[in-house]
């Protein structure tokens, strides 16, 4: 995952504390990437009646938010030294569509988002977060933790058995992205796979099949087969077997627990295609995992789009940008 351009979605530009921006700048310094800060604003009360007065109000709001973004960059002059950092403010709705369009226009290799939740729900994803996961065609880093990265442990969640309809190439993309982050941040990559025990089906009431655990000998054969498949994938990615965890567990519980035990700073997950519109869906298991994780999450789509410059504009927009 080569990073040339990083788009950072800023939800509250008036706040000085911006861990998502700080982490994006660190990645940019490691790979000499260009960075753009993007803020989407819309207030139906301002635009309700239209006319020149409303248009002036919109322009004033956009200009104010633009000044706040520029101030965020000024406060990080040291972290941004040597980087090309630009800012963009757009009056548009819905916010996730405008962010996705900005990522396409900027030709971003990575989109960084930061949840605006506070208090005991700070690690839960917002509506915009979920919509970005489902619609963004670029790798998406969701910053859920304010803890800075210090030689981070990075955990790649893979599924070489494709139990959740993941394409084979996606596991390779997940591991490649994990390796790239580990090199950029001076961290170490680990891999994790949770599998369910082997079951057999016997006749139940009303002729419905009833699942029962397979005999111990069959369980051992099943575990050996799973281990062989997982290690084949990780070996191809040049990941030592000592850094691969394979366990029999419910994935929605096993992955968050293992990430916590490993003190993982970033978990790398894969999204799967939802159809011809190229919207991504993680699946019910992964969606449960996302809210349970307290660390940052990198969501990797099945295939990154080829680098090309496109302009996709949502309806009704007032823009202020630099660069």
PDB file of C-alpha atoms in Angstrom:
ATOM      1  CA  UNK A   1       0.000   0.000   0.000  1.00  0.00           C
ATOM      2  CA  UNK A   2       2.013   2.921  -1.313  1.00  0.00           C
ATOM      3  CA  UNK A   3       0.757   6.223   0.083  1.00  0.00           C
ATOM      4  CA  UNK A   4       1.128   9.224  -2.213  1.00  0.00           C
ATOM      5  CA  UNK A   5      -2.015  11.123  -1.210  1.00  0.00           C
ATOM      6  CA  UNK A   6      -3.867  11.025   2.115  1.00  0.00           C
ATOM      7  CA  UNK A   7      -7.273  12.629   2.594  1.00  0.00           C
ATOM      8  CA  UNK A   8      -8.143  13.459   6.227  1.00  0.00           C
ATOM      9  CA  UNK A   9     -11.822  14.013   7.010  1.00  0.00           C
ATOM     10  CA  UNK A  10     -12.105  16.560   9.844  1.00  0.00           C
ATOM     11  CA  UNK A  11     -15.483  16.627  11.599  1.00  0.00           C
ATOM     12  CA  UNK A  12     -14.813  19.394  14.138  1.00  0.00           C
ATOM     13  CA  UNK A  13     -12.207  21.820  12.740  1.00  0.00           C
ATOM     14  CA  UNK A  14     -12.516  24.132  15.748  1.00  0.00           C
ATOM     15  CA  UNK A  15     -10.981  21.529  18.082  1.00  0.00           C
ATOM     16  CA  UNK A  16      -7.206  21.556  18.495  1.00  0.00           C
ATOM     17  CA  UNK A  17      -7.092  17.884  19.512  1.00  0.00           C
ATOM     18  CA  UNK A  18      -7.102  15.905  16.251  1.00  0.00           C
ATOM     19  CA  UNK A  19      -5.555  12.424  16.682  1.00  0.00           C
ATOM     20  CA  UNK A  20      -6.691  11.407  13.197  1.00  0.00           C
ATOM     21  CA  UNK A  21      -4.781  14.282  11.646  1.00  0.00           C
ATOM     22  CA  UNK A  22      -1.725  13.639  13.813  1.00  0.00           C
ATOM     23  CA  UNK A  23      -1.619   9.998  12.745  1.00  0.00           C
ATOM     24  CA  UNK A  24      -2.159  10.894   9.090  1.00  0.00           C
ATOM     25  CA  UNK A  25       0.794  13.303   9.240  1.00  0.00           C
ATOM     26  CA  UNK A  26       2.981  10.604  10.726  1.00  0.00           C
ATOM     27  CA  UNK A  27       2.123   8.249   7.876  1.00  0.00           C
ATOM     28  CA  UNK A  28       2.696  11.056   5.378  1.00  0.00           C
ATOM     29  CA  UNK A  29       6.161  11.781   6.780  1.00  0.00           C
ATOM     30  CA  UNK A  30       7.083   8.101   6.511  1.00  0.00           C
ATOM     31  CA  UNK A  31       6.114   7.919   2.835  1.00  0.00           C
ATOM     32  CA  UNK A  32       6.426  11.583   1.806  1.00  0.00           C
ATOM     33  CA  UNK A  33       2.764  11.708   0.923  1.00  0.00           C
ATOM     34  CA  UNK A  34       0.693  14.753   0.110  1.00  0.00           C
ATOM     35  CA  UNK A  35      -2.085  15.491   2.643  1.00  0.00           C
ATOM     36  CA  UNK A  36      -5.416  17.210   2.227  1.00  0.00           C
ATOM     37  CA  UNK A  37      -7.726  18.142   5.111  1.00  0.00           C
ATOM     38  CA  UNK A  38     -11.391  17.942   4.156  1.00  0.00           C
ATOM     39  CA  UNK A  39     -14.329  19.331   6.124  1.00  0.00           C
ATOM     40  CA  UNK A  40     -17.961  19.019   5.023  1.00  0.00           C
ATOM     41  CA  UNK A  41     -20.438  21.513   6.449  1.00  0.00           C
ATOM     42  CA  UNK A  42     -24.165  21.996   5.941  1.00  0.00           C
ATOM     43  CA  UNK A  43     -26.823  23.788   7.989  1.00  0.00           C
ATOM     44  CA  UNK A  44     -30.372  23.552   6.632  1.00  0.00           C
ATOM     45  CA  UNK A  45     -31.340  26.618   8.661  1.00  0.00           C
ATOM     46  CA  UNK A  46     -28.830  28.777   6.803  1.00  0.00           C
ATOM     47  CA  UNK A  47     -29.803  27.595   3.340  1.00  0.00           C
ATOM     48  CA  UNK A  48     -33.557  27.243   3.909  1.00  0.00           C
ATOM     49  CA  UNK A  49     -34.791  30.413   2.237  1.00  0.00           C
ATOM     50  CA  UNK A  50     -32.189  30.931  -0.441  1.00  0.00           C
ATOM     51  CA  UNK A  51     -31.412  34.338  -1.865  1.00  0.00           C
ATOM     52  CA  UNK A  52     -28.303  36.486  -1.727  1.00  0.00           C
ATOM     53  CA  UNK A  53     -28.334  36.865   2.061  1.00  0.00           C
ATOM     54  CA  UNK A  54     -28.372  33.110   2.554  1.00  0.00           C
ATOM     55  CA  UNK A  55     -25.595  32.707  -0.012  1.00  0.00           C
ATOM     56  CA  UNK A  56     -23.465  35.220   1.886  1.00  0.00           C
ATOM     57  CA  UNK A  57     -24.123  33.307   5.119  1.00  0.00           C
ATOM     58  CA  UNK A  58     -23.025  30.080   3.462  1.00  0.00           C
ATOM     59  CA  UNK A  59     -19.852  31.693   2.153  1.00  0.00           C
ATOM     60  CA  UNK A  60     -19.094  33.135   5.597  1.00  0.00           C
ATOM     61  CA  UNK A  61     -19.494  29.727   7.254  1.00  0.00           C
ATOM     62  CA  UNK A  62     -17.281  28.070   4.648  1.00  0.00           C
ATOM     63  CA  UNK A  63     -14.621  30.790   5.062  1.00  0.00           C
ATOM     64  CA  UNK A  64     -14.681  30.391   8.854  1.00  0.00           C
ATOM     65  CA  UNK A  65     -14.249  26.630   8.699  1.00  0.00           C
ATOM     66  CA  UNK A  66     -11.484  27.060   6.122  1.00  0.00           C
ATOM     67  CA  UNK A  67      -9.629  29.368   8.521  1.00  0.00           C
ATOM     68  CA  UNK A  68     -10.031  26.759  11.267  1.00  0.00           C
ATOM     69  CA  UNK A  69      -8.533  24.046   9.046  1.00  0.00           C
ATOM     70  CA  UNK A  70      -5.618  26.297   8.146  1.00  0.00           C
ATOM     71  CA  UNK A  71      -5.069  26.926  11.853  1.00  0.00           C
ATOM     72  CA  UNK A  72      -4.909  23.182  12.511  1.00  0.00           C
ATOM     73  CA  UNK A  73      -2.107  22.941   9.953  1.00  0.00           C
ATOM     74  CA  UNK A  74      -0.279  25.911  11.505  1.00  0.00           C
ATOM     75  CA  UNK A  75      -0.416  24.262  14.945  1.00  0.00           C
ATOM     76  CA  UNK A  76       1.317  21.215  13.442  1.00  0.00           C
ATOM     77  CA  UNK A  77       4.046  23.029  11.569  1.00  0.00           C
ATOM     78  CA  UNK A  78       6.677  20.671  12.932  1.00  0.00           C
ATOM     79  CA  UNK A  79       4.821  17.468  12.094  1.00  0.00           C
ATOM     80  CA  UNK A  80       3.952  18.807   8.629  1.00  0.00           C
ATOM     81  CA  UNK A  81       7.461  20.113   7.847  1.00  0.00           C
ATOM     82  CA  UNK A  82       8.473  19.202   4.298  1.00  0.00           C
ATOM     83  CA  UNK A  83       4.981  17.990   3.378  1.00  0.00           C
ATOM     84  CA  UNK A  84       2.512  19.513   0.967  1.00  0.00           C
ATOM     85  CA  UNK A  85      -0.653  20.036   3.038  1.00  0.00           C
ATOM     86  CA  UNK A  86      -3.800  21.599   1.591  1.00  0.00           C
ATOM     87  CA  UNK A  87      -7.256  22.242   3.004  1.00  0.00           C
ATOM     88  CA  UNK A  88     -10.754  21.911   1.552  1.00  0.00           C
ATOM     89  CA  UNK A  89     -14.158  22.951   2.896  1.00  0.00           C
ATOM     90  CA  UNK A  90     -17.376  22.090   1.084  1.00  0.00           C
ATOM     91  CA  UNK A  91     -21.005  22.991   1.753  1.00  0.00           C
ATOM     92  CA  UNK A  92     -22.701  19.728   0.877  1.00  0.00           C
ATOM     93  CA  UNK A  93     -24.814  16.887   2.133  1.00  0.00           C
ATOM     94  CA  UNK A  94     -24.841  14.069   2.953  1.00  0.00           C
ATOM     95  CA  UNK A  95     -21.373  14.290   4.457  1.00  0.00           C
ATOM     96  CA  UNK A  96     -20.242  10.772   3.560  1.00  0.00           C
ATOM     97  CA  UNK A  97     -21.036  11.255  -0.133  1.00  0.00           C
ATOM     98  CA  UNK A  98     -19.074  14.508  -0.198  1.00  0.00           C
ATOM     99  CA  UNK A  99     -16.091  12.844   1.517  1.00  0.00           C
ATOM    100  CA  UNK A 100     -16.169   9.937  -0.950  1.00  0.00           C
ATOM    101  CA  UNK A 101     -16.318  12.401  -3.851  1.00  0.00           C
ATOM    102  CA  UNK A 102     -13.422  14.393  -2.377  1.00  0.00           C
ATOM    103  CA  UNK A 103     -11.378  11.186  -2.108  1.00  0.00           C
ATOM    104  CA  UNK A 104     -12.005  10.451  -5.777  1.00  0.00           C
ATOM    105  CA  UNK A 105     -11.178  14.008  -6.821  1.00  0.00           C
ATOM    106  CA  UNK A 106      -7.998  14.021  -4.736  1.00  0.00           C
ATOM    107  CA  UNK A 107      -7.147  10.495  -5.965  1.00  0.00           C
ATOM    108  CA  UNK A 108      -6.456   9.490  -2.371  1.00  0.00           C
ATOM    109  CA  UNK A 109      -4.529   6.327  -1.576  1.00  0.00           C
ATOM    110  CA  UNK A 110      -5.901   6.481   1.966  1.00  0.00           C
ATOM    111  CA  UNK A 111      -8.862   8.189   3.625  1.00  0.00           C
ATOM    112  CA  UNK A 112      -8.528   8.923   7.348  1.00  0.00           C
ATOM    113  CA  UNK A 113     -11.630   9.432   9.450  1.00  0.00           C
ATOM    114  CA  UNK A 114     -11.979  10.173  13.133  1.00  0.00           C
ATOM    115  CA  UNK A 115     -15.137   9.540  15.137  1.00  0.00           C
ATOM    116  CA  UNK A 116     -16.492  12.575  16.934  1.00  0.00           C
ATOM    117  CA  UNK A 117     -18.076  10.607  19.786  1.00  0.00           C
ATOM    118  CA  UNK A 118     -17.179  11.433  23.361  1.00  0.00           C
ATOM    119  CA  UNK A 119     -17.291   9.769  26.774  1.00  0.00           C
ATOM    120  CA  UNK A 120     -17.998   6.051  27.212  1.00  0.00           C
ATOM    121  CA  UNK A 121     -19.247   5.700  23.605  1.00  0.00           C
ATOM    122  CA  UNK A 122     -16.104   7.219  22.089  1.00  0.00           C
ATOM    123  CA  UNK A 123     -15.063   3.933  20.433  1.00  0.00           C
ATOM    124  CA  UNK A 124     -18.443   3.350  18.736  1.00  0.00           C
ATOM    125  CA  UNK A 125     -18.686   4.247  15.085  1.00  0.00           C
ATOM    126  CA  UNK A 126     -20.980   7.026  13.907  1.00  0.00           C
ATOM    127  CA  UNK A 127     -23.471   6.968  11.044  1.00  0.00           C
ATOM    128  CA  UNK A 128     -20.956   8.747   8.797  1.00  0.00           C
ATOM    129  CA  UNK A 129     -18.294   6.176   9.718  1.00  0.00           C
ATOM    130  CA  UNK A 130     -20.551   3.325   8.656  1.00  0.00           C
ATOM    131  CA  UNK A 131     -21.518   5.029   5.421  1.00  0.00           C
ATOM    132  CA  UNK A 132     -17.857   5.635   4.588  1.00  0.00           C
ATOM    133  CA  UNK A 133     -17.148   1.946   5.155  1.00  0.00           C
ATOM    134  CA  UNK A 134     -19.938   1.000   2.784  1.00  0.00           C
ATOM    135  CA  UNK A 135     -19.273   3.540   0.039  1.00  0.00           C
ATOM    136  CA  UNK A 136     -15.595   4.494   0.041  1.00  0.00           C
ATOM    137  CA  UNK A 137     -13.613   2.692  -2.647  1.00  0.00           C
ATOM    138  CA  UNK A 138     -10.298   3.693  -1.071  1.00  0.00           C
ATOM    139  CA  UNK A 139      -8.560   2.153   1.971  1.00  0.00           C
ATOM    140  CA  UNK A 140     -10.151   3.750   5.021  1.00  0.00           C
ATOM    141  CA  UNK A 141      -8.397   4.302   8.351  1.00  0.00           C
ATOM    142  CA  UNK A 142     -10.867   4.882  11.189  1.00  0.00           C
ATOM    143  CA  UNK A 143      -9.093   6.449  14.148  1.00  0.00           C
ATOM    144  CA  UNK A 144     -10.861   5.255  17.288  1.00  0.00           C
ATOM    145  CA  UNK A 145      -8.059   5.772  19.806  1.00  0.00           C
ATOM    146  CA  UNK A 146      -6.323   8.974  20.854  1.00  0.00           C
ATOM    147  CA  UNK A 147      -3.220   7.024  21.901  1.00  0.00           C
ATOM    148  CA  UNK A 148      -0.254   7.872  19.645  1.00  0.00           C
ATOM    149  CA  UNK A 149       1.456   5.096  17.714  1.00  0.00           C
ATOM    150  CA  UNK A 150       4.716   3.960  19.336  1.00  0.00           C
ATOM    151  CA  UNK A 151       6.210   1.028  17.429  1.00  0.00           C
ATOM    152  CA  UNK A 152       2.648  -0.295  17.117  1.00  0.00           C
ATOM    153  CA  UNK A 153       1.461  -3.864  17.024  1.00  0.00           C
ATOM    154  CA  UNK A 154      -0.621  -4.302  13.871  1.00  0.00           C
ATOM    155  CA  UNK A 155      -3.086  -7.165  13.569  1.00  0.00           C
ATOM    156  CA  UNK A 156      -4.287  -8.447  10.185  1.00  0.00           C
ATOM    157  CA  UNK A 157      -7.608 -10.309  10.370  1.00  0.00           C
ATOM    158  CA  UNK A 158      -7.630 -12.843   7.533  1.00  0.00           C
ATOM    159  CA  UNK A 159     -10.089 -15.463   6.340  1.00  0.00           C
ATOM    160  CA  UNK A 160      -8.401 -17.763   3.807  1.00  0.00           C
ATOM    161  CA  UNK A 161     -11.299 -20.217   4.022  1.00  0.00           C
ATOM    162  CA  UNK A 162     -13.504 -17.445   2.599  1.00  0.00           C
ATOM    163  CA  UNK A 163     -16.284 -18.279   5.006  1.00  0.00           C
ATOM    164  CA  UNK A 164     -17.635 -14.754   4.586  1.00  0.00           C
ATOM    165  CA  UNK A 165     -17.453 -14.588   0.765  1.00  0.00           C
ATOM    166  CA  UNK A 166     -14.140 -12.762   0.772  1.00  0.00           C
ATOM    167  CA  UNK A 167     -12.172 -13.035  -2.478  1.00  0.00           C
ATOM    168  CA  UNK A 168      -8.803 -14.773  -2.189  1.00  0.00           C
ATOM    169  CA  UNK A 169      -6.905 -11.648  -3.240  1.00  0.00           C
ATOM    170  CA  UNK A 170      -8.366  -9.729  -0.299  1.00  0.00           C
ATOM    171  CA  UNK A 171      -6.317 -11.661   2.265  1.00  0.00           C
ATOM    172  CA  UNK A 172      -3.179 -10.798   0.313  1.00  0.00           C
ATOM    173  CA  UNK A 173      -4.251  -7.139   0.225  1.00  0.00           C
ATOM    174  CA  UNK A 174      -4.903  -7.158   3.989  1.00  0.00           C
ATOM    175  CA  UNK A 175      -1.462  -8.604   4.730  1.00  0.00           C
ATOM    176  CA  UNK A 176       0.239  -6.243   2.264  1.00  0.00           C
ATOM    177  CA  UNK A 177      -1.442  -3.247   3.882  1.00  0.00           C
ATOM    178  CA  UNK A 178      -0.406  -4.502   7.305  1.00  0.00           C
ATOM    179  CA  UNK A 179       3.213  -4.915   6.184  1.00  0.00           C
ATOM    180  CA  UNK A 180       3.173  -1.401   4.716  1.00  0.00           C
ATOM    181  CA  UNK A 181       1.907   0.116   7.966  1.00  0.00           C
ATOM    182  CA  UNK A 182       4.451  -1.844   9.996  1.00  0.00           C
ATOM    183  CA  UNK A 183       7.333  -0.576   7.849  1.00  0.00           C
ATOM    184  CA  UNK A 184       6.093   3.015   7.899  1.00  0.00           C
ATOM    185  CA  UNK A 185       5.502   3.104  11.649  1.00  0.00           C
ATOM    186  CA  UNK A 186       8.337   0.906  12.881  1.00  0.00           C
ATOM    187  CA  UNK A 187       5.820  -1.632  14.167  1.00  0.00           C
ATOM    188  CA  UNK A 188       5.312  -5.356  13.884  1.00  0.00           C
ATOM    189  CA  UNK A 189       2.650  -7.240  11.951  1.00  0.00           C
ATOM    190  CA  UNK A 190       0.701 -10.190  13.347  1.00  0.00           C
ATOM    191  CA  UNK A 191      -2.127 -12.172  11.760  1.00  0.00           C
ATOM    192  CA  UNK A 192      -5.255 -13.662  13.292  1.00  0.00           C
ATOM    193  CA  UNK A 193      -7.854 -16.157  12.128  1.00  0.00           C
ATOM    194  CA  UNK A 194     -10.787 -17.522  14.134  1.00  0.00           C
ATOM    195  CA  UNK A 195     -12.568 -20.643  12.939  1.00  0.00           C
ATOM    196  CA  UNK A 196     -15.653 -22.459  14.117  1.00  0.00           C
ATOM    197  CA  UNK A 197     -15.544 -26.125  15.119  1.00  0.00           C
ATOM    198  CA  UNK A 198     -16.622 -28.792  12.664  1.00  0.00           C
ATOM    199  CA  UNK A 199     -20.264 -29.753  12.896  1.00  0.00           C
ATOM    200  CA  UNK A 200     -22.511 -32.441  11.550  1.00  0.00           C
ATOM    201  CA  UNK A 201     -26.227 -32.178  10.919  1.00  0.00           C
ATOM    202  CA  UNK A 202     -28.696 -34.729  12.218  1.00  0.00           C
ATOM    203  CA  UNK A 203     -32.480 -34.833  11.776  1.00  0.00           C
ATOM    204  CA  UNK A 204     -34.287 -32.685  14.309  1.00  0.00           C
ATOM    205  CA  UNK A 205     -37.872 -31.825  15.095  1.00  0.00           C
ATOM    206  CA  UNK A 206     -40.142 -30.982  12.181  1.00  0.00           C
ATOM    207  CA  UNK A 207     -37.494 -32.454   9.863  1.00  0.00           C
ATOM    208  CA  UNK A 208     -35.226 -29.450  10.469  1.00  0.00           C
ATOM    209  CA  UNK A 209     -31.494 -30.353  10.494  1.00  0.00           C
ATOM    210  CA  UNK A 210     -29.879 -29.993  13.895  1.00  0.00           C
ATOM    211  CA  UNK A 211     -26.160 -29.088  14.096  1.00  0.00           C
ATOM    212  CA  UNK A 212     -24.039 -31.112  16.514  1.00  0.00           C
ATOM    213  CA  UNK A 213     -20.290 -31.085  17.143  1.00  0.00           C
ATOM    214  CA  UNK A 214     -18.331 -33.554  15.058  1.00  0.00           C
ATOM    215  CA  UNK A 215     -16.378 -36.309  16.856  1.00  0.00           C
ATOM    216  CA  UNK A 216     -12.930 -35.407  18.307  1.00  0.00           C
ATOM    217  CA  UNK A 217     -10.995 -37.109  15.503  1.00  0.00           C
ATOM    218  CA  UNK A 218     -12.871 -35.091  12.899  1.00  0.00           C
ATOM    219  CA  UNK A 219     -12.293 -31.918  14.939  1.00  0.00           C
ATOM    220  CA  UNK A 220      -8.554 -32.543  14.881  1.00  0.00           C
ATOM    221  CA  UNK A 221      -8.571 -33.094  11.111  1.00  0.00           C
ATOM    222  CA  UNK A 222     -10.592 -29.915  10.672  1.00  0.00           C
ATOM    223  CA  UNK A 223      -8.162 -27.875  12.800  1.00  0.00           C
ATOM    224  CA  UNK A 224      -5.138 -29.235  10.894  1.00  0.00           C
ATOM    225  CA  UNK A 225      -6.769 -28.338   7.564  1.00  0.00           C
ATOM    226  CA  UNK A 226      -7.599 -24.812   8.741  1.00  0.00           C
ATOM    227  CA  UNK A 227      -4.085 -24.288  10.105  1.00  0.00           C
ATOM    228  CA  UNK A 228      -2.523 -25.477   6.841  1.00  0.00           C
ATOM    229  CA  UNK A 229      -4.653 -23.077   4.768  1.00  0.00           C
ATOM    230  CA  UNK A 230      -3.933 -20.092   6.988  1.00  0.00           C
ATOM    231  CA  UNK A 231      -0.201 -20.746   7.181  1.00  0.00           C
ATOM    232  CA  UNK A 232      -0.035 -21.146   3.397  1.00  0.00           C
ATOM    233  CA  UNK A 233      -1.393 -17.604   3.013  1.00  0.00           C
ATOM    234  CA  UNK A 234       0.777 -16.042   5.716  1.00  0.00           C
ATOM    235  CA  UNK A 235       3.896 -17.869   4.519  1.00  0.00           C
ATOM    236  CA  UNK A 236       3.350 -16.432   1.038  1.00  0.00           C
ATOM    237  CA  UNK A 237       3.240 -12.997   2.708  1.00  0.00           C
ATOM    238  CA  UNK A 238       6.549 -13.785   4.477  1.00  0.00           C
ATOM    239  CA  UNK A 239       4.989 -13.609   7.907  1.00  0.00           C
ATOM    240  CA  UNK A 240       6.656 -15.930  10.456  1.00  0.00           C
ATOM    241  CA  UNK A 241       4.423 -18.664  11.876  1.00  0.00           C
ATOM    242  CA  UNK A 242       5.199 -17.399  15.381  1.00  0.00           C
ATOM    243  CA  UNK A 243       3.270 -14.229  14.587  1.00  0.00           C
ATOM    244  CA  UNK A 244       0.129 -16.019  13.403  1.00  0.00           C
ATOM    245  CA  UNK A 245      -2.686 -16.847  15.813  1.00  0.00           C
ATOM    246  CA  UNK A 246      -5.216 -19.484  14.732  1.00  0.00           C
ATOM    247  CA  UNK A 247      -7.893 -20.379  17.240  1.00  0.00           C
ATOM    248  CA  UNK A 248     -11.284 -21.973  17.469  1.00  0.00           C
ATOM    249  CA  UNK A 249     -13.551 -19.117  18.481  1.00  0.00           C
ATOM    250  CA  UNK A 250     -16.525 -17.044  17.420  1.00  0.00           C
ATOM    251  CA  UNK A 251     -14.868 -14.338  15.272  1.00  0.00           C
ATOM    252  CA  UNK A 252     -17.025 -11.538  16.681  1.00  0.00           C
ATOM    253  CA  UNK A 253     -15.639 -12.303  20.142  1.00  0.00           C
ATOM    254  CA  UNK A 254     -12.264 -13.816  19.371  1.00  0.00           C
ATOM    255  CA  UNK A 255     -10.795 -10.975  17.310  1.00  0.00           C
ATOM    256  CA  UNK A 256     -11.518  -8.104  19.771  1.00  0.00           C
ATOM    257  CA  UNK A 257     -10.265 -10.242  22.668  1.00  0.00           C
ATOM    258  CA  UNK A 258      -7.058 -11.159  20.833  1.00  0.00           C
ATOM    259  CA  UNK A 259      -6.503  -7.559  19.722  1.00  0.00           C
ATOM    260  CA  UNK A 260      -6.783  -6.446  23.350  1.00  0.00           C
ATOM    261  CA  UNK A 261      -4.427  -9.186  24.567  1.00  0.00           C
ATOM    262  CA  UNK A 262      -1.921  -8.276  21.841  1.00  0.00           C
ATOM    263  CA  UNK A 263      -2.303  -4.542  22.639  1.00  0.00           C
ATOM    264  CA  UNK A 264      -2.891  -4.004  18.936  1.00  0.00           C
ATOM    265  CA  UNK A 265      -2.830  -0.360  17.864  1.00  0.00           C
ATOM    266  CA  UNK A 266      -4.315  -1.060  14.419  1.00  0.00           C
ATOM    267  CA  UNK A 267      -6.492  -3.915  13.169  1.00  0.00           C
ATOM    268  CA  UNK A 268      -6.642  -4.442   9.400  1.00  0.00           C
ATOM    269  CA  UNK A 269      -9.942  -5.802   8.066  1.00  0.00           C
ATOM    270  CA  UNK A 270     -11.242  -6.483   4.586  1.00  0.00           C
ATOM    271  CA  UNK A 271     -14.496  -5.335   3.014  1.00  0.00           C
ATOM    272  CA  UNK A 272     -16.297  -7.349   0.373  1.00  0.00           C
ATOM    273  CA  UNK A 273     -18.090  -6.209  -2.750  1.00  0.00           C
ATOM    274  CA  UNK A 274     -21.782  -5.456  -2.390  1.00  0.00           C
ATOM    275  CA  UNK A 275     -22.630  -5.380  -6.051  1.00  0.00           C
ATOM    276  CA  UNK A 276     -22.118  -3.602  -9.365  1.00  0.00           C
ATOM    277  CA  UNK A 277     -22.190  -0.167  -7.725  1.00  0.00           C
ATOM    278  CA  UNK A 278     -18.901  -1.034  -5.988  1.00  0.00           C
ATOM    279  CA  UNK A 279     -20.241  -0.453  -2.503  1.00  0.00           C
ATOM    280  CA  UNK A 280     -18.501  -2.415   0.183  1.00  0.00           C
ATOM    281  CA  UNK A 281     -20.014  -4.446   2.978  1.00  0.00           C
ATOM    282  CA  UNK A 282     -18.016  -6.021   5.806  1.00  0.00           C
ATOM    283  CA  UNK A 283     -20.679  -8.534   6.790  1.00  0.00           C
ATOM    284  CA  UNK A 284     -22.536  -8.932  10.073  1.00  0.00           C
ATOM    285  CA  UNK A 285     -19.616 -10.588  11.879  1.00  0.00           C
ATOM    286  CA  UNK A 286     -17.125  -7.865  11.022  1.00  0.00           C
ATOM    287  CA  UNK A 287     -19.641  -5.129  11.801  1.00  0.00           C
ATOM    288  CA  UNK A 288     -19.982  -6.513  15.335  1.00  0.00           C
ATOM    289  CA  UNK A 289     -16.206  -6.595  15.586  1.00  0.00           C
ATOM    290  CA  UNK A 290     -15.779  -2.971  14.527  1.00  0.00           C
ATOM    291  CA  UNK A 291     -17.703  -1.523  17.443  1.00  0.00           C
ATOM    292  CA  UNK A 292     -16.041  -3.952  19.878  1.00  0.00           C
ATOM    293  CA  UNK A 293     -12.514  -2.879  18.908  1.00  0.00           C
ATOM    294  CA  UNK A 294     -10.977  -0.063  20.958  1.00  0.00           C
ATOM    295  CA  UNK A 295      -8.045   0.473  18.603  1.00  0.00           C
ATOM    296  CA  UNK A 296      -7.741   2.060  15.157  1.00  0.00           C
ATOM    297  CA  UNK A 297      -9.111   0.090  12.210  1.00  0.00           C
ATOM    298  CA  UNK A 298      -7.931   0.007   8.600  1.00  0.00           C
ATOM    299  CA  UNK A 299     -10.626  -1.198   6.192  1.00  0.00           C
ATOM    300  CA  UNK A 300      -9.201  -2.531   2.922  1.00  0.00           C
ATOM    301  CA  UNK A 301     -11.482  -2.871  -0.134  1.00  0.00           C
ATOM    302  CA  UNK A 302     -11.002  -5.924  -2.395  1.00  0.00           C
ATOM    303  CA  UNK A 303      -9.120  -3.959  -5.038  1.00  0.00           C
ATOM    304  CA  UNK A 304      -7.821  -0.425  -5.010  1.00  0.00           C
ATOM    305  CA  UNK A 305      -8.831   1.682  -8.030  1.00  0.00           C
ATOM    306  CA  UNK A 306      -6.180   2.555 -10.552  1.00  0.00           C
ATOM    307  CA  UNK A 307      -4.653   5.967 -10.052  1.00  0.00           C
ATOM    308  CA  UNK A 308      -6.498   8.475 -12.180  1.00  0.00           C
ATOM    309  CA  UNK A 309      -7.834  11.972 -11.738  1.00  0.00           C
ATOM    310  CA  UNK A 310     -11.590  12.302 -11.625  1.00  0.00           C
ATOM    311  CA  UNK A 311     -13.911  15.044 -10.523  1.00  0.00           C
ATOM    312  CA  UNK A 312     -17.123  13.877  -8.860  1.00  0.00           C
ATOM    313  CA  UNK A 313     -19.242  16.654  -7.399  1.00  0.00           C
ATOM    314  CA  UNK A 314     -22.277  16.244  -5.166  1.00  0.00           C
ATOM    315  CA  UNK A 315     -25.197  18.548  -5.806  1.00  0.00           C
ATOM    316  CA  UNK A 316     -25.220  22.064  -4.360  1.00  0.00           C
ATOM    317  CA  UNK A 317     -21.807  22.975  -3.091  1.00  0.00           C
ATOM    318  CA  UNK A 318     -19.819  25.964  -2.013  1.00  0.00           C
ATOM    319  CA  UNK A 319     -16.135  25.229  -1.851  1.00  0.00           C
ATOM    320  CA  UNK A 320     -13.115  26.847  -0.327  1.00  0.00           C
ATOM    321  CA  UNK A 321      -9.764  25.183  -0.846  1.00  0.00           C
ATOM    322  CA  UNK A 322      -6.054  25.670  -1.101  1.00  0.00           C
ATOM    323  CA  UNK A 323      -3.380  23.959  -3.081  1.00  0.00           C
TER     324      UNK A 323
END
